[in-house]
Amino acid sequence: MGETTPTNQGWTYINRIQPDAAGETVLLFYIRRYPHSSGEAWRKRILSGEVRLNDRPTTPETPLVKGHRLTYNRRPWREPDAPCSFALLYEDDHLIAVAKPAGLPVLPGGQHLRNTLLARVREHYRETPGPAPLHRLGRGTSGIVLFARSESARQFISEDFRRRRIEKAYRTLVAGTDMPDRFTVDVPIGRIPYAPTGYLYAATCEGKPAKTECRVLNYVPDGNRSLIRVNLVTGRAHQIRIHLAVAGHPLIGDPLYRAGGLPAVPAAGDRAALPGDIGYHLHAHELHFTHPATGRDVHLTCPPPPVLRTPAEEAGRFTSRAVS
């Protein structure tokens, strides 16, 4: 379902000035909050009229006042290619579950506006209001994403997520084989300064509690890697990537998080990795929840890609490498 969109229609970003930004100039406001663009790039946008203050042209040096309304009218741009097809896993009058491909973001952000799972699902169903995603997966993560088709379903499932009543299981491929068959990572996750984006989620003692339970499904000694089943007790941003890196077993192909749970330092001349960069193998495999209308248990599964299957699943039989 769905095709890529070469060029979108542009987008308008709106900011209402809060007390902590009062007194800043228009230019400083954008530099501090959106560091992915240079100060010179923001200056050019302001001078060209793409940025307006209270619906009027402004200058880079104009001071801001609490309650001011800034708008940035971003011109249409060509979005990065993304695998915009999705598979339907479950559907009724209240909920939709789809299989998101790796490489497709769930929500708009950065360079992606039309090439998102949200846009594709709403284009397919064309309902008013459109289906609303009840949780997120990282751009590089594949697997189950649940959407609400009614406000009552949205409120019910959102509350169950908040109260940790919903069970989520993932599969991933990590570096190393020197680990117990089962282990738990219990390390806080929070924001740390990160120049390319202003901040980044990482392991930090000042963060919020986060807990991840892991079970090895298969050791691959000749490749020095292991297939892991992960159950999230909490649901912090990039939790699996961070926690397995903290455990000394970062995800194979993850360009951002190194062993220890902090961002990798780029080599001289290389671009710093960003949270949306892909290349790792992570799949939302199972989702278990109570149906908001019927009260019955719903257990959804999404078959993992070949790289995240056990030898038994691939061959149809058990092998000595499988871990029970």
CSV table of N, CA and C in Angstrom, one decimal, residues 77-240:
chain,number,residue,atom,x,y,z
A,77,TRP,N,9.8,20.6,-0.6
A,77,TRP,CA,11.2,19.9,-0.8
A,77,TRP,C,11.0,18.5,-1.2
A,78,ARG,N,12.0,18.0,-1.8
A,78,ARG,CA,12.0,16.6,-2.2
A,78,ARG,C,12.4,15.7,-0.9
A,79,GLU,N,11.5,14.8,-0.6
A,79,GLU,CA,11.8,14.0,0.6
A,79,GLU,C,12.7,12.8,0.3
A,80,PRO,N,13.4,12.3,1.3
A,80,PRO,CA,14.2,11.1,1.0
A,80,PRO,C,13.3,9.9,0.7
A,81,ASP,N,13.8,9.1,-0.1
A,81,ASP,CA,13.1,7.9,-0.5
A,81,ASP,C,12.8,7.0,0.8
A,82,ALA,N,11.7,6.4,0.8
A,82,ALA,CA,11.3,5.6,2.0
A,82,ALA,C,10.4,4.4,1.5
A,83,PRO,N,10.5,3.3,2.1
A,83,PRO,CA,9.7,2.1,1.7
A,83,PRO,C,8.2,2.3,2.2
A,84,CYS,N,7.4,2.9,1.5
A,84,CYS,CA,6.1,3.4,2.0
A,84,CYS,C,5.0,2.4,2.0
A,85,SER,N,5.2,1.1,1.6
A,85,SER,CA,4.2,0.1,1.7
A,85,SER,C,4.1,-0.4,3.1
A,86,PHE,N,2.9,-0.9,3.5
A,86,PHE,CA,2.7,-1.4,4.8
A,86,PHE,C,1.7,-2.6,4.7
A,87,ALA,N,1.8,-3.5,5.6
A,87,ALA,CA,0.9,-4.7,5.6
A,87,ALA,C,-0.1,-4.5,6.7
A,88,LEU,N,-1.4,-4.9,6.5
A,88,LEU,CA,-2.4,-4.9,7.5
A,88,LEU,C,-2.4,-6.2,8.3
A,89,LEU,N,-2.3,-6.0,9.6
A,89,LEU,CA,-2.2,-7.1,10.5
A,89,LEU,C,-3.5,-7.4,11.3
A,90,TYR,N,-4.3,-6.3,11.5
A,90,TYR,CA,-5.5,-6.4,12.3
A,90,TYR,C,-6.4,-5.2,12.0
A,91,GLU,N,-7.7,-5.4,12.0
A,91,GLU,CA,-8.6,-4.3,11.7
A,91,GLU,C,-10.0,-4.6,12.3
A,92,ASP,N,-10.6,-3.7,13.0
A,92,ASP,CA,-12.0,-3.7,13.4
A,92,ASP,C,-12.5,-2.3,13.4
A,93,ASP,N,-13.7,-2.0,14.0
A,93,ASP,CA,-14.2,-0.7,14.0
A,93,ASP,C,-13.5,0.3,15.0
A,94,HIS,N,-12.6,-0.3,15.8
A,94,HIS,CA,-12.0,0.5,16.9
A,94,HIS,C,-10.5,0.7,16.6
A,95,LEU,N,-9.8,-0.4,16.1
A,95,LEU,CA,-8.4,-0.4,16.0
A,95,LEU,C,-7.9,-0.9,14.6
A,96,ILE,N,-6.7,-0.5,14.3
A,96,ILE,CA,-6.0,-1.0,13.1
A,96,ILE,C,-4.6,-1.3,13.6
A,97,ALA,N,-4.0,-2.4,13.2
A,97,ALA,CA,-2.6,-2.7,13.4
A,97,ALA,C,-2.0,-3.0,12.1
A,98,VAL,N,-0.8,-2.3,11.8
A,98,VAL,CA,-0.1,-2.5,10.5
A,98,VAL,C,1.3,-2.9,10.8
A,99,ALA,N,2.0,-3.4,9.8
A,99,ALA,CA,3.4,-3.8,9.9
A,99,ALA,C,4.2,-2.7,9.2
A,100,LYS,N,4.9,-1.9,10.0
A,100,LYS,CA,5.7,-0.8,9.4
A,100,LYS,C,7.1,-1.4,8.9
A,101,PRO,N,7.5,-1.0,7.7
A,101,PRO,CA,8.8,-1.4,7.2
A,101,PRO,C,9.9,-0.6,7.8
A,102,ALA,N,11.1,-1.1,8.0
A,102,ALA,CA,12.2,-0.4,8.4
A,102,ALA,C,12.5,0.7,7.4
A,103,GLY,N,12.9,1.9,7.9
A,103,GLY,CA,13.2,3.0,7.0
A,103,GLY,C,12.1,4.0,6.8
A,104,LEU,N,10.9,3.7,7.3
A,104,LEU,CA,9.7,4.6,7.2
A,104,LEU,C,9.4,5.2,8.6
A,105,PRO,N,9.5,6.5,8.7
A,105,PRO,CA,9.1,7.1,10.0
A,105,PRO,C,7.6,7.0,10.3
A,106,VAL,N,7.2,6.9,11.5
A,106,VAL,CA,5.8,6.9,11.9
A,106,VAL,C,5.2,8.3,11.7
A,107,LEU,N,5.8,9.3,12.2
A,107,LEU,CA,5.3,10.7,12.2
A,107,LEU,C,6.2,11.6,11.4
A,108,PRO,N,5.6,12.7,11.0
A,108,PRO,CA,6.4,13.7,10.2
A,108,PRO,C,7.5,14.3,11.1
A,109,GLY,N,8.6,14.6,10.5
A,109,GLY,CA,9.8,15.2,11.2
A,109,GLY,C,11.0,15.2,10.3
A,110,GLY,N,11.8,16.3,10.5
A,110,GLY,CA,13.0,16.4,9.7
A,110,GLY,C,12.7,16.5,8.2
A,111,GLN,N,13.2,15.6,7.4
A,111,GLN,CA,13.0,15.7,6.0
A,111,GLN,C,11.8,14.9,5.5
A,112,HIS,N,11.1,14.3,6.5
A,112,HIS,CA,9.9,13.5,6.1
A,112,HIS,C,8.6,14.2,6.5
A,113,LEU,N,7.8,14.3,5.5
A,113,LEU,CA,6.4,14.9,5.8
A,113,LEU,C,5.4,14.0,5.2
A,114,ARG,N,5.4,13.7,3.9
A,114,ARG,CA,4.5,12.8,3.3
A,114,ARG,C,4.9,11.4,3.4
A,115,ASN,N,6.2,11.1,3.3
A,115,ASN,CA,6.7,9.8,3.4
A,115,ASN,C,6.7,9.3,4.8
A,116,THR,N,5.6,9.1,5.4
A,116,THR,CA,5.4,8.7,6.8
A,116,THR,C,4.3,7.6,6.9
A,117,LEU,N,4.4,6.8,7.9
A,117,LEU,CA,3.4,5.7,8.1
A,117,LEU,C,2.0,6.4,8.3
A,118,LEU,N,2.0,7.5,9.1
A,118,LEU,CA,0.7,8.2,9.4
A,118,LEU,C,0.1,8.6,8.1
A,119,ALA,N,0.8,9.3,7.3
A,119,ALA,CA,0.2,9.8,6.0
A,119,ALA,C,-0.3,8.6,5.1
A,120,ARG,N,0.5,7.5,5.1
A,120,ARG,CA,0.1,6.4,4.2
A,120,ARG,C,-1.2,5.7,4.8
A,121,VAL,N,-1.3,5.5,6.1
A,121,VAL,CA,-2.4,4.9,6.6
A,121,VAL,C,-3.7,5.8,6.4
A,122,ARG,N,-3.5,7.1,6.7
A,122,ARG,CA,-4.7,8.0,6.5
A,122,ARG,C,-5.1,8.1,5.0
A,123,GLU,N,-4.2,8.1,4.1
A,123,GLU,CA,-4.5,8.1,2.7
A,123,GLU,C,-5.3,6.8,2.3
A,124,HIS,N,-4.9,5.7,2.9
A,124,HIS,CA,-5.6,4.4,2.6
A,124,HIS,C,-7.0,4.4,3.2
A,125,TYR,N,-7.2,4.9,4.4
A,125,TYR,CA,-8.5,4.7,5.1
A,125,TYR,C,-9.4,5.9,4.8
A,126,ARG,N,-8.9,7.1,4.6
A,126,ARG,CA,-9.6,8.3,4.3
A,126,ARG,C,-10.9,8.5,5.2
A,127,GLU,N,-10.6,8.4,6.5
A,127,GLU,CA,-11.7,8.6,7.5
A,127,GLU,C,-11.5,9.9,8.2
A,128,THR,N,-12.6,10.5,8.8
A,128,THR,CA,-12.5,11.7,9.5
A,128,THR,C,-13.1,11.5,10.9
A,129,PRO,N,-12.3,11.7,12.0
A,129,PRO,CA,-10.9,12.0,11.9
A,129,PRO,C,-10.1,10.7,11.5
A,130,GLY,N,-8.9,11.0,11.0
A,130,GLY,CA,-8.1,9.9,10.5
A,130,GLY,C,-7.6,9.0,11.7
A,131,PRO,N,-7.2,7.7,11.4
A,131,PRO,CA,-6.6,6.9,12.4
A,131,PRO,C,-5.4,7.5,13.1
A,132,ALA,N,-5.3,7.3,14.4
A,132,ALA,CA,-4.3,8.0,15.2
A,132,ALA,C,-3.3,6.9,15.7
A,133,PRO,N,-2.0,7.1,15.5
A,133,PRO,CA,-1.1,6.1,16.1
A,133,PRO,C,-1.0,6.2,17.6
A,134,LEU,N,-1.0,5.0,18.2
A,134,LEU,CA,-1.1,4.9,19.7
A,134,LEU,C,0.3,4.8,20.3
A,135,HIS,N,1.3,4.6,19.5
A,135,HIS,CA,2.7,4.5,20.0
A,135,HIS,C,3.6,4.7,18.8
A,136,ARG,N,4.9,4.8,19.0
A,136,ARG,CA,5.8,5.0,17.9
A,136,ARG,C,6.9,3.9,17.8
A,137,LEU,N,7.4,3.8,16.6
A,137,LEU,CA,8.6,3.0,16.4
A,137,LEU,C,9.6,3.9,15.8
A,138,GLY,N,10.9,3.7,16.1
A,138,GLY,CA,11.9,4.5,15.4
A,138,GLY,C,11.9,4.2,13.9
A,139,ARG,N,12.5,5.2,13.2
A,139,ARG,CA,12.5,5.0,11.7
A,139,ARG,C,13.1,3.7,11.3
A,140,GLY,N,14.2,3.3,11.9
A,140,GLY,CA,14.9,2.1,11.5
A,140,GLY,C,14.3,0.8,12.0
A,141,THR,N,13.2,0.9,12.8
A,141,THR,CA,12.6,-0.3,13.4
A,141,THR,C,11.4,-0.7,12.6
A,142,SER,N,11.2,-2.0,12.4
A,142,SER,CA,10.1,-2.6,11.7
A,142,SER,C,9.1,-3.2,12.7
A,143,GLY,N,7.9,-3.5,12.2
A,143,GLY,CA,7.0,-4.3,13.0
A,143,GLY,C,5.7,-3.6,13.3
A,144,ILE,N,5.0,-4.0,14.4
A,144,ILE,CA,3.7,-3.7,14.7
A,144,ILE,C,3.5,-2.2,15.2
A,145,VAL,N,2.6,-1.5,14.5
A,145,VAL,CA,2.2,-0.2,15.0
A,145,VAL,C,0.6,-0.2,15.1
A,146,LEU,N,0.1,0.2,16.2
A,146,LEU,CA,-1.3,0.2,16.5
A,146,LEU,C,-1.9,1.6,16.3
A,147,PHE,N,-3.1,1.6,15.6
A,147,PHE,CA,-3.8,2.9,15.4
A,147,PHE,C,-5.2,2.8,16.0
A,148,ALA,N,-5.7,3.9,16.5
A,148,ALA,CA,-7.0,4.0,17.0
A,148,ALA,C,-7.9,4.6,15.9
A,149,ARG,N,-9.2,4.1,15.8
A,149,ARG,CA,-10.1,4.6,14.9
A,149,ARG,C,-11.2,5.4,15.6
A,150,SER,N,-11.2,5.5,16.9
A,150,SER,CA,-12.2,6.2,17.7
A,150,SER,C,-11.5,6.9,18.9
A,151,GLU,N,-12.1,7.9,19.4
A,151,GLU,CA,-11.5,8.6,20.5
A,151,GLU,C,-11.5,7.8,21.8
A,152,SER,N,-12.6,7.0,21.9
A,152,SER,CA,-12.7,6.1,23.1
A,152,SER,C,-11.6,5.0,23.1
A,153,ALA,N,-11.3,4.5,21.9
A,153,ALA,CA,-10.2,3.5,21.8
A,153,ALA,C,-8.9,4.2,22.0
A,154,ARG,N,-8.7,5.4,21.5
A,154,ARG,CA,-7.4,6.1,21.8
A,154,ARG,C,-7.2,6.3,23.2
A,155,GLN,N,-8.2,6.8,23.9
A,155,GLN,CA,-8.1,7.0,25.4
A,155,GLN,C,-7.8,5.8,26.2
A,156,PHE,N,-8.5,4.7,25.8
A,156,PHE,CA,-8.4,3.4,26.5
A,156,PHE,C,-7.0,2.8,26.4
A,157,ILE,N,-6.5,2.7,25.1
A,157,ILE,CA,-5.2,2.1,24.9
A,157,ILE,C,-4.1,3.0,25.4
A,158,SER,N,-4.2,4.4,25.2
A,158,SER,CA,-3.2,5.3,25.8
A,158,SER,C,-3.1,5.2,27.3
A,159,GLU,N,-4.2,5.0,28.0
A,159,GLU,CA,-4.1,4.8,29.4
A,159,GLU,C,-3.4,3.5,29.8
A,160,ASP,N,-3.7,2.4,29.0
A,160,ASP,CA,-3.1,1.2,29.3
A,160,ASP,C,-1.6,1.2,29.0
A,161,PHE,N,-1.2,2.0,28.0
A,161,PHE,CA,0.3,2.2,27.8
A,161,PHE,C,0.9,2.9,28.9
A,162,ARG,N,0.2,4.0,29.4
A,162,ARG,CA,0.7,4.8,30.5
A,162,ARG,C,0.8,3.9,31.8
A,163,ARG,N,-0.1,3.0,32.0
A,163,ARG,CA,-0.1,2.2,33.2
A,163,ARG,C,0.7,0.9,33.0
A,164,ARG,N,1.4,0.8,31.8
A,164,ARG,CA,2.2,-0.4,31.5
A,164,ARG,C,1.5,-1.7,31.6
A,165,ARG,N,0.3,-1.7,31.0
A,165,ARG,CA,-0.6,-2.9,31.0
A,165,ARG,C,-0.4,-3.6,29.6
A,166,ILE,N,0.3,-3.0,28.7
A,166,ILE,CA,0.4,-3.5,27.4
A,166,ILE,C,1.8,-4.2,27.3
A,167,GLU,N,1.9,-5.4,26.8
A,167,GLU,CA,3.1,-6.1,26.6
A,167,GLU,C,3.7,-6.0,25.2
A,168,LYS,N,4.9,-5.6,25.1
A,168,LYS,CA,5.6,-5.4,23.8
A,168,LYS,C,6.8,-6.2,23.8
A,169,ALA,N,7.0,-7.0,22.7
A,169,ALA,CA,8.2,-7.8,22.6
A,169,ALA,C,8.8,-7.5,21.2
A,170,TYR,N,10.2,-7.4,21.3
A,170,TYR,CA,10.9,-7.1,20.1
A,170,TYR,C,12.0,-8.2,19.8
A,171,ARG,N,12.5,-8.1,18.6
A,171,ARG,CA,13.7,-8.9,18.3
A,171,ARG,C,14.8,-8.0,17.8
A,172,THR,N,16.0,-8.3,18.1
A,172,THR,CA,17.1,-7.5,17.6
A,172,THR,C,18.4,-8.3,17.5
A,173,LEU,N,19.4,-7.9,16.7
A,173,LEU,CA,20.6,-8.5,16.6
A,173,LEU,C,21.7,-7.7,17.2
A,174,VAL,N,22.5,-8.2,18.1
A,174,VAL,CA,23.4,-7.4,18.9
A,174,VAL,C,24.8,-8.0,18.7
A,175,ALA,N,25.8,-7.1,19.0
A,175,ALA,CA,27.2,-7.5,19.0
A,175,ALA,C,27.6,-8.4,20.2
A,176,GLY,N,28.4,-9.4,20.0
A,176,GLY,CA,28.9,-10.2,21.0
A,176,GLY,C,28.1,-11.4,21.4
A,177,THR,N,28.7,-12.4,22.0
A,177,THR,CA,28.0,-13.6,22.5
A,177,THR,C,28.3,-13.8,24.0
A,178,ASP,N,29.1,-13.0,24.6
A,178,ASP,CA,29.5,-13.2,26.0
A,178,ASP,C,28.4,-12.5,26.9
A,179,MET,N,27.3,-13.2,27.1
A,179,MET,CA,26.2,-12.7,27.9
A,179,MET,C,25.4,-13.9,28.4
A,180,PRO,N,24.7,-13.7,29.5
A,180,PRO,CA,23.8,-14.8,30.0
A,180,PRO,C,22.6,-15.0,29.1
A,181,ASP,N,22.0,-16.2,29.3
A,181,ASP,CA,20.8,-16.4,28.4
A,181,ASP,C,19.7,-15.4,28.7
A,182,ARG,N,19.6,-15.0,29.9
A,182,ARG,CA,18.6,-13.9,30.3
A,182,ARG,C,19.3,-12.9,31.1
A,183,PHE,N,18.9,-11.6,30.9
A,183,PHE,CA,19.5,-10.5,31.7
A,183,PHE,C,18.6,-9.3,31.6
A,184,THR,N,18.7,-8.4,32.6
A,184,THR,CA,17.9,-7.2,32.7
A,184,THR,C,18.8,-6.0,32.7
A,185,VAL,N,18.4,-5.0,32.0
A,185,VAL,CA,19.1,-3.7,32.1
A,185,VAL,C,18.1,-2.7,32.7
A,186,ASP,N,18.6,-2.1,33.8
A,186,ASP,CA,17.8,-1.1,34.6
A,186,ASP,C,18.6,0.1,34.8
A,187,VAL,N,18.6,1.0,33.8
A,187,VAL,CA,19.4,2.2,33.8
A,187,VAL,C,18.5,3.4,33.3
A,188,PRO,N,18.6,4.5,34.0
A,188,PRO,CA,17.8,5.7,33.6
A,188,PRO,C,18.1,6.2,32.2
A,189,ILE,N,17.2,6.8,31.5
A,189,ILE,CA,17.4,7.4,30.2
A,189,ILE,C,16.8,8.8,30.2
A,190,GLY,N,17.6,9.7,29.7
A,190,GLY,CA,17.2,11.1,29.6
A,190,GLY,C,17.9,11.9,28.5
A,191,ARG,N,17.7,13.1,28.5
A,191,ARG,CA,18.3,14.0,27.5
A,191,ARG,C,19.7,14.4,27.9
A,192,ILE,N,20.6,14.4,26.9
A,192,ILE,CA,21.9,15.0,27.2
A,192,ILE,C,22.2,15.9,26.0
A,193,PRO,N,23.1,16.9,26.2
A,193,PRO,CA,23.4,17.8,25.1
A,193,PRO,C,24.1,17.1,23.9
A,194,TYR,N,23.7,17.4,22.7
A,194,TYR,CA,24.2,16.8,21.5
A,194,TYR,C,24.2,17.8,20.4
A,195,ALA,N,25.3,18.3,20.0
A,195,ALA,CA,25.4,19.4,19.1
A,195,ALA,C,24.6,19.3,17.8
A,196,PRO,N,24.6,18.2,17.1
A,196,PRO,CA,23.9,18.1,15.8
A,196,PRO,C,22.4,18.4,15.9
A,197,THR,N,21.8,18.0,17.1
A,197,THR,CA,20.3,18.2,17.2
A,197,THR,C,19.9,19.0,18.4
A,198,GLY,N,20.9,19.5,19.2
A,198,GLY,CA,20.5,20.2,20.4
A,198,GLY,C,20.5,19.3,21.6
A,199,TYR,N,19.9,18.1,21.5
A,199,TYR,CA,19.9,17.2,22.6
A,199,TYR,C,19.7,15.8,22.0
A,200,LEU,N,19.9,14.8,22.9
A,200,LEU,CA,19.8,13.4,22.5
A,200,LEU,C,19.5,12.6,23.7
A,201,TYR,N,18.6,11.5,23.5
A,201,TYR,CA,18.3,10.6,24.6
A,201,TYR,C,19.5,9.6,24.7
A,202,ALA,N,19.9,9.4,26.0
A,202,ALA,CA,21.0,8.5,26.3
A,202,ALA,C,20.9,8.0,27.7
A,203,ALA,N,21.8,7.1,28.1
A,203,ALA,CA,21.9,6.7,29.5
A,203,ALA,C,22.5,7.8,30.3
A,204,THR,N,21.7,8.2,31.3
A,204,THR,CA,22.2,9.3,32.2
A,204,THR,C,21.5,9.1,33.6
A,205,CYS,N,22.2,9.3,34.7
A,205,CYS,CA,21.7,9.2,36.0
A,205,CYS,C,20.6,10.2,36.3
A,206,GLU,N,20.5,11.2,35.5
A,206,GLU,CA,19.5,12.3,35.7
A,206,GLU,C,18.3,12.0,34.9
A,207,GLY,N,18.2,10.9,34.2
A,207,GLY,CA,17.0,10.5,33.4
A,207,GLY,C,15.9,9.9,34.2
A,208,LYS,N,14.9,9.4,33.4
A,208,LYS,CA,13.8,8.7,34.0
A,208,LYS,C,14.1,7.2,34.1
A,209,PRO,N,13.4,6.5,35.0
A,209,PRO,CA,13.7,5.1,35.2
A,209,PRO,C,13.3,4.4,33.9
A,210,ALA,N,14.1,3.4,33.5
A,210,ALA,CA,13.9,2.6,32.3
A,210,ALA,C,14.4,1.2,32.6
A,211,LYS,N,13.6,0.2,32.1
A,211,LYS,CA,13.9,-1.2,32.4
A,211,LYS,C,13.6,-2.1,31.2
A,212,THR,N,14.6,-2.9,30.8
A,212,THR,CA,14.5,-3.8,29.7
A,212,THR,C,14.9,-5.2,30.0
A,213,GLU,N,14.0,-6.2,29.7
A,213,GLU,CA,14.3,-7.6,29.9
A,213,GLU,C,14.7,-8.3,28.6
A,214,CYS,N,15.8,-9.0,28.7
A,214,CYS,CA,16.3,-9.6,27.5
A,214,CYS,C,16.5,-11.1,27.6
A,215,ARG,N,16.3,-11.8,26.5
A,215,ARG,CA,16.5,-13.3,26.5
A,215,ARG,C,17.2,-13.6,25.2
A,216,VAL,N,18.2,-14.4,25.2
A,216,VAL,CA,18.9,-14.8,24.0
A,216,VAL,C,18.2,-15.9,23.3
A,217,LEU,N,17.9,-15.7,22.0
A,217,LEU,CA,17.3,-16.7,21.2
A,217,LEU,C,18.3,-17.6,20.5
A,218,ASN,N,19.4,-17.0,20.1
A,218,ASN,CA,20.4,-17.7,19.4
A,218,ASN,C,21.7,-17.0,19.4
A,219,TYR,N,22.8,-17.8,19.8
A,219,TYR,CA,24.1,-17.3,19.7
A,219,TYR,C,24.7,-17.6,18.3
A,220,VAL,N,25.5,-16.7,17.8
A,220,VAL,CA,26.2,-16.9,16.5
A,220,VAL,C,27.6,-16.7,16.7
A,221,PRO,N,28.4,-17.6,17.3
A,221,PRO,CA,29.8,-17.4,17.7
A,221,PRO,C,30.7,-17.0,16.5
A,222,ASP,N,30.4,-17.6,15.3
A,222,ASP,CA,31.3,-17.3,14.2
A,222,ASP,C,31.1,-15.9,13.6
A,223,GLY,N,30.0,-15.3,14.0
A,223,GLY,CA,29.7,-13.9,13.6
A,223,GLY,C,29.8,-13.0,14.8
A,224,ASN,N,30.1,-13.5,16.0
A,224,ASN,CA,30.2,-12.7,17.2
A,224,ASN,C,29.0,-11.8,17.4
A,225,ARG,N,27.9,-12.4,17.2
A,225,ARG,CA,26.6,-11.7,17.4
A,225,ARG,C,25.6,-12.6,18.0
A,226,SER,N,24.5,-12.0,18.5
A,226,SER,CA,23.4,-12.8,19.2
A,226,SER,C,22.1,-12.2,18.8
A,227,LEU,N,21.1,-13.2,18.6
A,227,LEU,CA,19.7,-12.8,18.4
A,227,LEU,C,19.0,-12.7,19.7
A,228,ILE,N,18.4,-11.6,20.0
A,228,ILE,CA,17.8,-11.3,21.4
A,228,ILE,C,16.3,-11.0,21.2
A,229,ARG,N,15.6,-11.6,22.2
A,229,ARG,CA,14.2,-11.2,22.4
A,229,ARG,C,14.2,-10.1,23.5
A,230,VAL,N,13.5,-9.0,23.3
A,230,VAL,CA,13.5,-7.9,24.3
A,230,VAL,C,12.0,-7.6,24.7
A,231,ASN,N,11.8,-7.5,26.0
A,231,ASN,CA,10.5,-7.1,26.5
A,231,ASN,C,10.7,-5.8,27.2
A,232,LEU,N,10.0,-4.8,26.8
A,232,LEU,CA,10.1,-3.4,27.4
A,232,LEU,C,9.2,-3.3,28.6
A,233,VAL,N,9.7,-3.1,29.8
A,233,VAL,CA,9.0,-2.8,31.0
A,233,VAL,C,8.5,-1.3,31.0
A,234,THR,N,9.4,-0.5,30.5
A,234,THR,CA,9.1,0.9,30.3
A,234,THR,C,9.2,1.2,28.8
A,235,GLY,N,8.9,2.5,28.4
A,235,GLY,CA,9.0,2.8,27.0
A,235,GLY,C,9.6,4.1,26.7
A,236,ARG,N,10.9,4.2,27.1
A,236,ARG,CA,11.6,5.5,26.8
A,236,ARG,C,12.1,5.5,25.3
A,237,ALA,N,12.4,6.7,24.9
A,237,ALA,CA,12.9,6.9,23.5
A,237,ALA,C,14.2,6.2,23.3
A,238,HIS,N,14.3,5.4,22.3
A,238,HIS,CA,15.5,4.6,21.9
A,238,HIS,C,15.9,3.7,23.0
A,239,GLN,N,15.0,3.2,23.8
A,239,GLN,CA,15.3,2.4,25.0
A,239,GLN,C,16.1,1.2,24.7
A,240,ILE,N,15.7,0.4,23.7
A,240,ILE,CA,16.4,-0.9,23.4
A,240,ILE,C,17.8,-0.6,22.9
